[in-house]
Amino acid sequence: MPVLRLCTILVSFFLLPVAVAAPDDDLAALLDDHWEWKLATDPEQASRLGDKRYSRDWSDRSRAAAAARQEARREFLKRLYAIPRGDLSPDAQLNYELFRRELTRQADLYKYGGDLMPFSHRGGVQNLESLANLLSFDSAEDYEDWLARMNKVGEVVDQTISAADAGIDRGLTSPAVLMQRIPAQIDKQLVDDPEDSPFYKVFADMPDSIAGKETLQRDARAAIKQRVIPAYRKLARYMNETYLPAARESVGLSSLPQGSEWYAQLTRDFTTTSMTPDEIHRLGLSEVRRIRDAMQDIIEEVGFDGDFDAFLTSLRTDPQFYYDDPDDLYTAYLATSKRIDPELVRLFGKLPRMPYGVKPIPDAIAPDTTTAYYSAPASDGTRAGTYWVNLYKPEARPIYEIEVLSVHEAMPGHHLQIALQQELGEMPNFRRFTFITAFVEGWGLYSESLGYELGLYKDPYSRFGQLTYDMWRAVRLVVDTGLHHKGWTREQAIDFFRRNAAKTEHDIVNEIDRYIGNPGQALAYKVGQLKIQELRDTAEQTLGKRFDIRAFHDELLGAGALPLDLLEVRMDRWLTRKLRSTSAADD
């Protein structure tokens, strides 16, 4: 064989693997670069994940920084499109598509100016100290980092005011009915004694083992007096004298410039479907009718003498369904969570290693937030997951909701799914820590139905509680699209909610205000749940006695959060493999 030809063959042989692997490597490098950029530009997210490299900073909320982030997204997309997708391995092709969708979504939303409405009644610049609830304070450096952030609160306030001013100029302001809640939240920062500041709590609780404890506490009091309180005084003046007078009376997104187009995109983004607001509204009405019939069956079962409205009134007002003492309510949440955990092995082959805890929602935000929520573990294992429960006004927190709420927020709902996803170490970071609402919240709502298989809902009122939560998410489809697409008033939405679900008045008002402040997000729960249930029904009908619920759940959760169309593809392939393996066994 001629030497030249031999050399050509050898070169081709050794280069072949490189040629195949190069696009995968290019994509991996791009994803790594983007992840590092994301942490650097979102220091709060980095801190929540346990990465302390940026723990002395807040995210830059300036207009220049917002424009720079948008330009960076475009540059990342250019790099992505330069990679030949067809040459990628199957796993890398999935990473490519998920990354493309997320970057495109963020880039497309920028034009609507959502960042120019920077205030939220459910948390934000008015309670920056709440981040400390998700941080670890193990050394003097941790306290020094927090002190550095305290000294920069004024910068955050100034940048937020600048963004809000730009929004006013463009006709983009938040609803007045939501903004009216914020002054009281700011007032909690305006203390006479620095030690009464919410920012000082971490220093008040500082163990004696921390070196320089007294100096750190002294510096913290000085920072609160000289930096934090003046910044919040400025914010209070701005909110009362400038922003509230400019806030809009309307509540729907469609009342804003490009609002209808904006809401349609949010609808697609949050549900990861092509459904229109009108289609989702009709789906919601259909689900409300279905669940209402199931509720009526329970009303008849308990022998209640009255109509549906009277039964809901009874549930809202009968003292037997409520605790008087917040400690009793907290104990009930703890007990329910511990009762669920041992039963999970019957439904799951793989459970997360990371534990979770149950904690009360901080007093500063409890009156204006929801019944409960979940926060994920730190990526480095230094903080467990947390199931946060609202103990404010226990007389407004029905006992019959405790079981269904716990399976949604903790196990087998959010903690099981999110902790498992974080433990999928072979995936790139953007997938390990992604939050695709239709999947994550769809799973949480689907998990509520698993309570029956976990031995919960023995009491008819607890079963009614489960139906109430299912109805709650069906109502969301109607009221969210009603508010932001059909021009409903806040009162119309509250009334529809009140007529169809046994939630208390306090919860109903908070929920409707949540949907007003976060358009489209509430649509994802029911849409995701119905898709997951559809996939399970298909697998059960196809496999019959060969269906294994543990294997089904493990496969469903095994790739982390996915858009619903890609989840369906994954589960169809799993079902095909199962059919082939059982056919081969039969042969």
Coordinates of C-alpha atoms in Angstrom, one line a residue:
M1 CA 0.0 0.0 0.0
P2 CA 1.4 3.4 -1.0
V3 CA 2.7 5.4 2.0
L4 CA 0.5 8.4 1.1
R5 CA -2.7 6.4 1.0
L6 CA -1.8 4.7 4.3
C7 CA -1.2 8.1 5.9
T8 CA -4.5 9.3 4.5
I9 CA -6.3 6.3 6.0
L10 CA -4.6 6.7 9.4
V11 CA -5.3 10.4 9.5
S12 CA -9.0 9.8 8.7
F13 CA -9.2 7.0 11.3
F14 CA -7.8 9.1 14.1
L15 CA -9.7 12.3 13.1
L16 CA -13.1 10.5 12.8
P17 CA -13.9 10.4 16.5
V18 CA -12.9 14.0 16.9
A19 CA -15.1 15.0 14.0
V20 CA -18.1 13.3 15.6
A21 CA -17.4 14.5 19.1
A22 CA -16.4 18.1 18.2
P23 CA -20.0 19.4 17.9
D24 CA -20.9 17.9 21.3
D25 CA -17.8 19.5 22.8
D26 CA -18.6 22.8 21.3
L27 CA -22.1 22.7 22.7
A28 CA -20.9 21.6 26.1
A29 CA -18.4 24.6 26.1
L30 CA -21.2 26.9 25.1
L31 CA -23.5 25.7 27.9
D32 CA -20.7 26.0 30.4
D33 CA -20.0 29.6 29.3
H34 CA -23.6 30.5 29.5
W35 CA -24.0 29.0 33.0
E36 CA -21.0 31.0 34.3
W37 CA -22.5 34.1 32.7
K38 CA -25.8 33.4 34.3
L39 CA -24.4 33.1 37.8
A40 CA -22.3 36.2 37.4
T41 CA -25.3 38.3 36.3
D42 CA -27.7 36.8 38.8
P43 CA -25.7 36.7 42.1
E44 CA -28.9 35.9 44.1
Q45 CA -29.4 32.8 42.1
A46 CA -25.8 31.8 42.6
S47 CA -26.2 32.3 46.3
R48 CA -29.3 30.2 46.4
L49 CA -27.5 27.4 44.7
G50 CA -24.7 27.6 47.3
D51 CA -22.1 29.3 45.0
K52 CA -20.6 32.0 47.1
R53 CA -18.4 33.7 44.5
Y54 CA -20.8 36.6 44.0
S55 CA -22.2 36.8 47.6
R56 CA -21.3 40.4 48.0
D57 CA -23.4 41.6 45.1
W58 CA -27.0 42.0 44.0
S59 CA -28.1 41.6 40.4
D60 CA -27.5 44.8 38.4
R61 CA -31.0 46.2 37.7
S62 CA -29.8 49.2 35.7
R63 CA -31.1 49.8 32.2
A64 CA -27.6 49.4 30.7
A65 CA -27.3 46.0 32.4
A66 CA -30.7 44.9 31.0
A67 CA -29.6 45.9 27.5
A68 CA -26.3 44.1 27.9
R69 CA -28.0 40.9 29.0
Q70 CA -30.2 41.0 25.9
E71 CA -27.2 41.4 23.7
A72 CA -25.5 38.5 25.5
R73 CA -28.5 36.3 24.8
R74 CA -28.3 37.1 21.1
E75 CA -24.6 36.3 21.1
F76 CA -25.2 33.0 22.8
L77 CA -27.8 32.2 20.2
K78 CA -25.4 33.0 17.4
R79 CA -22.9 30.6 18.9
L80 CA -25.6 27.9 19.2
Y81 CA -26.8 28.2 15.6
A82 CA -23.2 27.9 14.4
I83 CA -23.1 24.3 15.8
P84 CA -24.3 21.7 13.3
R85 CA -27.3 20.3 15.1
G86 CA -27.5 17.2 12.9
D87 CA -24.0 16.1 13.9
L88 CA -24.8 16.1 17.6
S89 CA -25.4 13.0 19.7
P90 CA -29.1 12.4 20.7
D91 CA -28.5 13.7 24.2
A92 CA -26.7 16.7 22.9
Q93 CA -29.6 17.4 20.5
L94 CA -32.0 17.5 23.4
N95 CA -29.7 19.9 25.2
Y96 CA -29.5 22.0 22.1
E97 CA -33.2 22.2 21.7
L98 CA -34.0 23.0 25.4
F99 CA -31.3 25.7 25.4
R100 CA -32.5 27.2 22.2
R101 CA -36.0 27.4 23.5
E102 CA -35.1 29.0 26.8
L103 CA -32.8 31.6 25.2
T104 CA -35.3 32.4 22.5
R105 CA -38.1 32.8 25.1
Q106 CA -36.1 35.2 27.2
A107 CA -34.9 37.2 24.1
D108 CA -38.5 37.5 22.7
L109 CA -40.0 38.7 26.0
Y110 CA -37.5 41.5 26.4
K111 CA -39.3 43.7 23.8
Y112 CA -42.4 43.9 26.0
G113 CA -40.6 45.7 28.8
G114 CA -41.7 43.5 31.7
D115 CA -38.5 44.5 33.6
L116 CA -39.9 48.1 33.6
M117 CA -42.5 47.0 36.0
P118 CA -40.1 46.1 38.8
F119 CA -42.4 46.0 41.8
S120 CA -44.3 42.9 43.1
H121 CA -46.5 42.8 46.2
R122 CA -45.3 39.2 46.7
G123 CA -41.6 40.2 47.3
G124 CA -38.8 42.2 45.8
V125 CA -36.8 45.3 46.5
Q126 CA -38.9 46.0 49.6
N127 CA -37.7 42.9 51.3
L128 CA -34.2 42.1 50.0
E129 CA -33.4 40.6 53.4
S130 CA -35.6 37.5 52.6
L131 CA -32.7 36.1 50.6
A132 CA -30.9 35.4 53.9
N133 CA -33.5 32.7 54.6
L134 CA -31.9 30.7 51.8
L135 CA -28.2 31.3 52.7
S136 CA -25.8 29.5 55.0
F137 CA -23.9 31.5 57.6
D138 CA -21.1 29.3 58.8
S139 CA -18.1 31.7 58.9
A140 CA -17.2 35.3 59.5
E141 CA -16.8 35.7 55.7
D142 CA -20.5 34.8 55.2
Y143 CA -21.5 37.6 57.5
E144 CA -19.0 40.0 55.8
D145 CA -20.6 39.1 52.5
W146 CA -24.1 39.8 53.8
L147 CA -22.8 43.1 55.3
A148 CA -21.4 44.0 51.9
R149 CA -24.8 43.4 50.3
M150 CA -26.5 45.5 53.0
N151 CA -24.2 48.4 52.1
K152 CA -25.4 48.1 48.5
V153 CA -29.1 48.2 49.1
G154 CA -29.2 51.9 48.1
E155 CA -27.9 50.9 44.6
V156 CA -30.6 48.4 44.2
V157 CA -33.3 50.9 45.2
D158 CA -31.9 53.5 42.8
Q159 CA -31.8 51.0 39.9
T160 CA -35.3 49.8 40.7
I161 CA -36.6 53.4 40.7
S162 CA -34.9 54.1 37.4
A163 CA -36.5 51.1 35.8
A164 CA -39.9 52.1 37.2
D165 CA -39.5 55.6 35.8
A166 CA -38.7 54.2 32.4
G167 CA -41.8 52.1 32.7
I168 CA -44.0 55.1 33.5
D169 CA -42.6 56.9 30.4
R170 CA -43.6 53.9 28.2
G171 CA -47.0 53.5 29.8
L172 CA -46.0 50.3 31.6
T173 CA -47.1 50.4 35.2
S174 CA -48.3 47.8 37.6
P175 CA -52.0 47.7 38.8
A176 CA -52.7 50.1 41.7
V177 CA -54.6 47.4 43.6
L178 CA -51.4 45.4 44.0
M179 CA -49.1 48.4 44.5
Q180 CA -51.2 49.5 47.4
R181 CA -49.9 46.6 49.4
I182 CA -46.3 47.6 49.1
P183 CA -46.0 50.7 51.4
A184 CA -46.8 48.6 54.5
Q185 CA -44.1 46.2 53.4
I186 CA -41.6 49.0 53.1
D187 CA -42.6 50.3 56.5
K188 CA -41.3 47.2 58.1
Q189 CA -37.8 48.4 57.1
L190 CA -38.2 51.8 58.6
V191 CA -37.2 51.0 62.2
D192 CA -35.9 53.3 64.9
D193 CA -33.5 50.7 66.4
P194 CA -31.2 49.0 63.8
E195 CA -31.5 45.8 65.8
D196 CA -35.2 45.7 64.9
S197 CA -34.4 45.7 61.2
P198 CA -35.2 42.5 59.2
F199 CA -31.6 42.7 57.9
Y200 CA -30.2 42.4 61.4
K201 CA -31.8 39.1 62.2
V202 CA -28.8 37.1 60.9
F203 CA -26.5 39.1 63.1
A204 CA -28.8 38.7 66.2
D205 CA -28.7 35.0 65.7
M206 CA -24.9 34.8 65.2
P207 CA -23.2 32.1 67.3
D208 CA -20.4 33.0 69.6
S209 CA -18.0 30.9 67.6
I210 CA -17.8 33.4 64.8
A211 CA -14.6 35.4 64.9
G212 CA -15.1 39.1 65.4
K213 CA -18.8 38.7 66.3
E214 CA -19.1 42.1 68.1
T215 CA -17.4 44.0 65.4
L216 CA -19.6 42.5 62.7
Q217 CA -22.7 43.3 64.8
R218 CA -21.5 46.9 65.2
D219 CA -20.9 47.2 61.5
A220 CA -24.3 45.8 60.7
R221 CA -26.0 48.3 62.9
A222 CA -24.1 51.1 61.3
A223 CA -24.9 49.8 57.8
I224 CA -28.6 49.6 58.6
K225 CA -28.7 53.1 60.1
Q226 CA -26.5 54.8 57.4
R227 CA -27.4 52.7 54.3
V228 CA -30.4 50.5 54.6
I229 CA -33.0 52.7 56.3
P230 CA -32.2 55.8 54.2
A231 CA -32.6 53.7 51.0
Y232 CA -36.0 52.5 52.1
R233 CA -37.1 55.9 53.2
K234 CA -36.3 57.0 49.6
L235 CA -38.2 54.0 48.2
A236 CA -41.2 54.8 50.5
R237 CA -41.3 58.4 49.2
Y238 CA -41.1 57.2 45.6
M239 CA -43.8 54.6 46.0
N240 CA -46.2 57.0 47.7
E241 CA -45.5 60.2 45.8
T242 CA -44.6 58.9 42.3
Y243 CA -45.4 55.3 41.6
L244 CA -48.8 54.8 43.3
P245 CA -50.3 57.9 41.6
A246 CA -49.0 56.6 38.2
A247 CA -50.1 53.0 38.8
R248 CA -52.9 51.8 36.4
E249 CA -56.4 51.1 37.5
S250 CA -56.7 48.2 35.1
V251 CA -55.6 44.7 36.1
G252 CA -55.3 42.8 32.8
L253 CA -52.2 42.6 30.7
S254 CA -54.2 43.3 27.6
S255 CA -54.7 46.9 28.8
L256 CA -50.9 47.5 28.2
P257 CA -49.1 48.3 25.0
Q258 CA -48.8 45.0 23.0
G259 CA -50.6 43.4 26.0
S260 CA -52.6 40.9 24.0
E261 CA -49.6 39.7 22.0
W262 CA -47.6 39.6 25.2
Y263 CA -50.2 37.5 27.0
A264 CA -50.5 35.1 24.1
Q265 CA -46.7 34.5 24.2
L266 CA -46.8 34.0 28.0
T267 CA -49.5 31.5 27.5
R268 CA -47.4 29.5 25.1
D269 CA -44.3 29.8 27.2
F270 CA -45.8 28.8 30.5
T271 CA -47.9 25.9 29.1
T272 CA -45.2 24.8 26.6
T273 CA -48.1 24.3 24.1
S274 CA -49.6 26.1 21.2
M275 CA -52.9 26.6 23.0
T276 CA -54.6 30.0 22.7
P277 CA -56.1 31.9 25.6
D278 CA -59.6 31.1 24.3
E279 CA -58.8 27.3 24.2
I280 CA -57.4 27.4 27.7
H281 CA -60.5 29.3 29.0
R282 CA -62.8 26.7 27.5
L283 CA -60.7 23.9 29.0
G284 CA -61.0 25.6 32.4
L285 CA -64.7 25.8 32.2
S286 CA -64.9 22.1 31.3
E287 CA -62.7 21.1 34.2
V288 CA -64.7 23.2 36.6
R289 CA -67.9 21.4 35.6
R290 CA -66.2 18.0 35.9
I291 CA -64.8 18.7 39.4
R292 CA -68.0 20.3 40.5
D293 CA -69.9 17.1 39.9
A294 CA -67.3 15.1 42.0
M295 CA -67.7 17.7 44.8
Q296 CA -71.4 17.3 44.7
D297 CA -71.1 13.6 45.3
I298 CA -69.1 14.2 48.5
I299 CA -71.7 16.8 49.7
E300 CA -74.4 14.1 49.4
E301 CA -72.1 11.5 51.0
V302 CA -71.8 13.6 54.2
G303 CA -75.5 14.2 54.3
F304 CA -75.2 18.0 54.2
D305 CA -78.6 19.7 54.2
G306 CA -78.1 22.6 51.8
D307 CA -76.9 23.5 48.4
F308 CA -73.3 23.8 47.1
D309 CA -72.9 27.5 48.1
A310 CA -74.2 26.7 51.6
F311 CA -71.7 23.8 51.9
L312 CA -68.8 26.1 50.9
T313 CA -70.0 28.7 53.5
S314 CA -70.0 25.9 56.1
L315 CA -66.5 24.9 55.3
R316 CA -65.3 28.5 55.5
T317 CA -67.0 29.3 58.8
D318 CA -67.2 26.1 60.9
P319 CA -64.5 26.2 63.6
Q320 CA -64.0 22.4 63.5
F321 CA -62.1 22.9 60.2
Y322 CA -59.5 25.4 61.6
Y323 CA -56.9 25.7 64.3
D324 CA -56.8 28.7 66.6
D325 CA -53.1 28.5 67.4
P326 CA -50.4 28.8 64.7
D327 CA -48.2 26.3 66.5
D328 CA -51.0 23.6 66.3
L329 CA -51.2 24.3 62.5
Y330 CA -47.5 23.9 62.2
T331 CA -47.5 20.7 64.1
A332 CA -50.1 19.3 61.8
Y333 CA -48.0 20.1 58.7
L334 CA -45.0 18.4 60.3
A335 CA -47.0 15.3 61.2
T336 CA -48.6 15.0 57.8
S337 CA -45.2 15.2 56.0
K338 CA -43.7 12.5 58.2
R339 CA -46.7 10.3 57.6
I340 CA -46.3 10.5 53.8
D341 CA -42.5 9.8 53.6
P342 CA -42.5 6.0 54.4
E343 CA -45.2 5.3 51.8
L344 CA -43.3 6.7 48.8
V345 CA -41.4 3.5 48.0
R346 CA -44.6 2.0 46.7
L347 CA -44.8 4.5 43.9
F348 CA -41.2 5.3 43.2
G349 CA -38.1 3.2 42.5
K350 CA -35.8 6.2 42.9
L351 CA -36.0 8.8 45.7
P352 CA -33.8 11.8 46.2
R353 CA -30.9 11.6 48.7
M354 CA -31.5 15.2 49.8
P355 CA -33.9 15.7 52.7
Y356 CA -36.4 18.5 53.2
G357 CA -37.7 20.5 56.1
V358 CA -40.9 22.3 57.0
K359 CA -40.6 26.0 58.1
P360 CA -43.0 28.9 58.7
I361 CA -43.1 31.6 56.0
P362 CA -41.4 34.7 57.4
D363 CA -43.8 37.1 59.2
A364 CA -42.8 40.0 56.9
I365 CA -44.3 38.4 53.8
A366 CA -46.9 36.0 55.2
P367 CA -49.9 38.3 55.0
D368 CA -49.5 38.9 51.3
T369 CA -48.4 35.6 50.0
T370 CA -49.9 32.1 49.4
T371 CA -50.7 29.2 51.7
A372 CA -47.4 27.5 51.1
Y373 CA -44.5 27.2 48.7
Y374 CA -41.3 25.3 48.2
S375 CA -37.6 26.3 47.9
A376 CA -35.0 24.0 46.3
P377 CA -31.9 22.6 48.0
A378 CA -28.5 24.3 47.6
S379 CA -26.6 22.6 44.8
D380 CA -23.6 21.9 47.0
G381 CA -25.7 20.0 49.6
T382 CA -25.3 22.7 52.3
R383 CA -29.1 23.4 52.5
A384 CA -32.0 21.0 52.3
G385 CA -35.2 21.7 50.5
T386 CA -37.8 23.7 52.4
Y387 CA -41.6 23.4 52.5
W388 CA -42.7 26.8 53.6
V389 CA -46.1 27.0 55.3
N390 CA -48.2 30.1 56.1
L391 CA -49.1 30.3 59.7
Y392 CA -50.6 33.8 59.4
K393 CA -54.2 33.8 60.4
P394 CA -54.6 30.0 61.2
E395 CA -58.3 30.6 61.3
A396 CA -58.1 31.1 57.5
R397 CA -56.1 27.8 56.9
P398 CA -58.5 24.8 56.6
I399 CA -57.3 21.6 58.2
Y400 CA -58.8 19.6 55.3
E401 CA -56.2 21.2 52.9
I402 CA -53.1 20.1 54.9
E403 CA -52.7 16.7 53.2
V404 CA -53.2 17.8 49.6
L405 CA -51.0 20.9 50.1
S406 CA -48.2 18.7 51.6
V407 CA -48.1 16.2 48.7
H408 CA -47.9 19.1 46.3
E409 CA -45.2 21.2 47.9
A410 CA -43.1 18.5 49.5
M411 CA -43.3 14.8 48.8
P412 CA -44.0 13.4 46.3
G413 CA -44.5 16.8 44.7
H414 CA -41.9 19.5 44.4
H415 CA -39.2 18.2 46.6
L416 CA -39.1 14.8 45.1
Q417 CA -39.0 16.1 41.5
I418 CA -36.7 19.1 42.0
A419 CA -34.2 17.3 44.3
L420 CA -34.0 14.3 41.9
Q421 CA -33.4 16.7 39.0
Q422 CA -30.6 18.4 40.9
E423 CA -29.0 15.0 41.5
L424 CA -28.9 14.1 37.8
G425 CA -25.2 15.0 37.6
E426 CA -24.7 13.8 34.0
M427 CA -26.9 16.7 32.7
P428 CA -25.6 20.2 32.1
N429 CA -26.3 22.7 34.9
F430 CA -28.9 24.6 33.0
R431 CA -31.1 21.5 32.9
R432 CA -30.3 20.4 36.5
F433 CA -31.6 23.8 37.7
T434 CA -34.2 24.7 35.1
F435 CA -37.8 25.4 36.1
I436 CA -40.2 24.5 33.3
T437 CA -43.4 25.5 34.9
A438 CA -45.8 23.2 33.0
F439 CA -43.7 20.2 34.0
V440 CA -42.8 21.2 37.6
E441 CA -46.2 22.5 38.6
G442 CA -48.0 19.9 36.5
W443 CA -46.1 17.3 38.4
G444 CA -47.0 19.0 41.7
L445 CA -50.7 18.9 40.8
Y446 CA -50.6 15.4 39.5
S447 CA -48.9 14.4 42.8
E448 CA -52.0 15.6 44.7
S449 CA -53.9 12.7 43.1
L450 CA -51.2 10.3 44.3
G451 CA -52.4 11.0 47.9
Y452 CA -55.0 8.3 47.4
E453 CA -52.4 5.7 46.6
L454 CA -50.3 6.9 49.6
G455 CA -53.1 6.3 52.1
L456 CA -54.3 9.9 52.5
Y457 CA -57.8 11.4 52.1
K458 CA -59.5 8.9 54.3
D459 CA -61.9 11.5 55.6
P460 CA -64.5 12.8 53.1
Y461 CA -63.6 16.4 54.0
S462 CA -59.9 15.7 53.1
R463 CA -61.2 14.3 49.8
F464 CA -63.2 17.4 49.3
G465 CA -59.9 19.3 50.1
Q466 CA -58.2 17.4 47.3
L467 CA -61.0 18.3 44.9
T468 CA -60.8 21.9 46.1
Y469 CA -57.2 22.1 45.1
D470 CA -57.9 20.5 41.8
M471 CA -60.8 22.9 41.3
W472 CA -58.5 25.8 42.4
R473 CA -56.2 25.0 39.4
A474 CA -59.1 24.6 37.0
V475 CA -60.5 28.0 38.2
R476 CA -57.1 29.4 37.4
L477 CA -57.5 28.6 33.7
V478 CA -60.7 30.6 33.7
V479 CA -59.8 33.6 35.8
D480 CA -56.3 34.1 34.4
T481 CA -57.5 34.2 30.8
G482 CA -60.5 36.1 32.0
L483 CA -58.4 38.8 33.6
H484 CA -55.7 39.1 31.0
H485 CA -57.5 38.2 27.7
K486 CA -61.2 38.7 28.1
G487 CA -61.2 42.0 30.1
W488 CA -62.6 40.6 33.4
T489 CA -62.4 42.8 36.5
R490 CA -60.8 41.8 39.7
E491 CA -64.2 41.5 41.3
Q492 CA -65.4 39.2 38.5
A493 CA -62.4 36.9 39.0
I494 CA -62.9 36.8 42.8
D495 CA -66.6 36.0 42.5
F496 CA -66.0 33.1 40.0
F497 CA -63.4 31.7 42.4
R498 CA -65.6 32.1 45.4
R499 CA -68.5 30.3 43.7
N500 CA -66.6 27.3 42.7
A501 CA -63.9 26.5 45.4
A502 CA -63.9 26.2 49.2
K503 CA -60.9 28.4 49.6
T504 CA -61.3 31.1 52.3
E505 CA -61.9 34.7 51.3
H506 CA -58.4 35.7 52.4
D507 CA -56.8 33.0 50.2
I508 CA -59.1 33.8 47.2
V509 CA -58.1 37.5 47.2
N510 CA -54.4 36.7 47.6
E511 CA -54.7 34.2 44.7
I512 CA -56.4 36.5 42.3
D513 CA -53.9 39.2 43.1
R514 CA -51.1 36.7 42.4
Y515 CA -52.6 36.0 38.9
I516 CA -52.9 39.7 38.2
G517 CA -49.3 40.2 39.1
N518 CA -47.9 37.2 37.3
P519 CA -49.9 36.7 34.0
G520 CA -50.0 33.3 32.5
Q521 CA -48.0 31.4 35.2
A522 CA -51.1 29.9 36.8
L523 CA -52.1 28.3 33.5
A524 CA -49.3 25.8 33.6
Y525 CA -50.5 23.7 36.6
K526 CA -53.7 22.2 35.2
V527 CA -52.3 21.9 31.6
G528 CA -49.2 20.1 32.8
Q529 CA -51.3 17.8 35.2
L530 CA -53.7 16.8 32.4
K531 CA -50.8 15.9 30.1
I532 CA -49.0 13.8 32.8
Q533 CA -52.3 12.0 33.6
E534 CA -52.9 11.4 29.9
L535 CA -49.5 9.8 29.6
R536 CA -50.2 7.6 32.6
D537 CA -53.6 6.6 31.3
T538 CA -52.1 5.7 27.9
A539 CA -49.3 3.6 29.5
E540 CA -51.8 1.7 31.8
Q541 CA -54.2 1.0 28.9
T542 CA -51.3 -0.2 26.6
L543 CA -49.4 -2.3 29.1
G544 CA -52.3 -3.6 31.1
K545 CA -51.1 -5.9 33.9
R546 CA -47.5 -5.3 32.8
F547 CA -47.8 -1.6 33.9
D548 CA -45.4 -0.7 36.7
I549 CA -46.1 2.6 38.4
R550 CA -42.6 2.8 39.9
A551 CA -41.0 2.4 36.5
F552 CA -43.4 4.9 34.9
H553 CA -42.6 7.6 37.5
D554 CA -38.9 6.9 37.3
E555 CA -38.9 7.4 33.6
L556 CA -41.1 10.5 33.7
L557 CA -38.8 12.2 36.2
G558 CA -35.5 10.7 34.8
A559 CA -34.6 13.6 32.4
G560 CA -35.6 16.4 34.7
A561 CA -38.1 19.1 33.7
L562 CA -39.1 19.0 30.0
P563 CA -41.6 20.9 27.8
L564 CA -44.8 18.9 27.5
D565 CA -44.2 18.0 23.8
L566 CA -40.7 16.6 24.5
L567 CA -42.0 14.8 27.6
E568 CA -44.6 13.0 25.4
V569 CA -41.9 12.0 22.9
R570 CA -39.8 10.6 25.8
M571 CA -42.7 8.6 27.3
D572 CA -43.8 7.3 23.9
R573 CA -40.3 5.9 23.3
W574 CA -40.3 4.4 26.8
L575 CA -43.6 2.7 26.1
T576 CA -42.3 1.4 22.8
R577 CA -39.3 -0.1 24.5
K578 CA -41.6 -1.7 27.1
L579 CA -43.8 -3.2 24.4
R580 CA -40.8 -4.6 22.6
S581 CA -39.2 -6.1 25.7
T582 CA -42.5 -7.8 26.8
S583 CA -43.1 -9.1 23.2
A584 CA -39.6 -10.6 23.2
A585 CA -40.2 -12.2 26.6
D586 CA -43.5 -13.7 25.3
D587 CA -41.7 -15.1 22.3

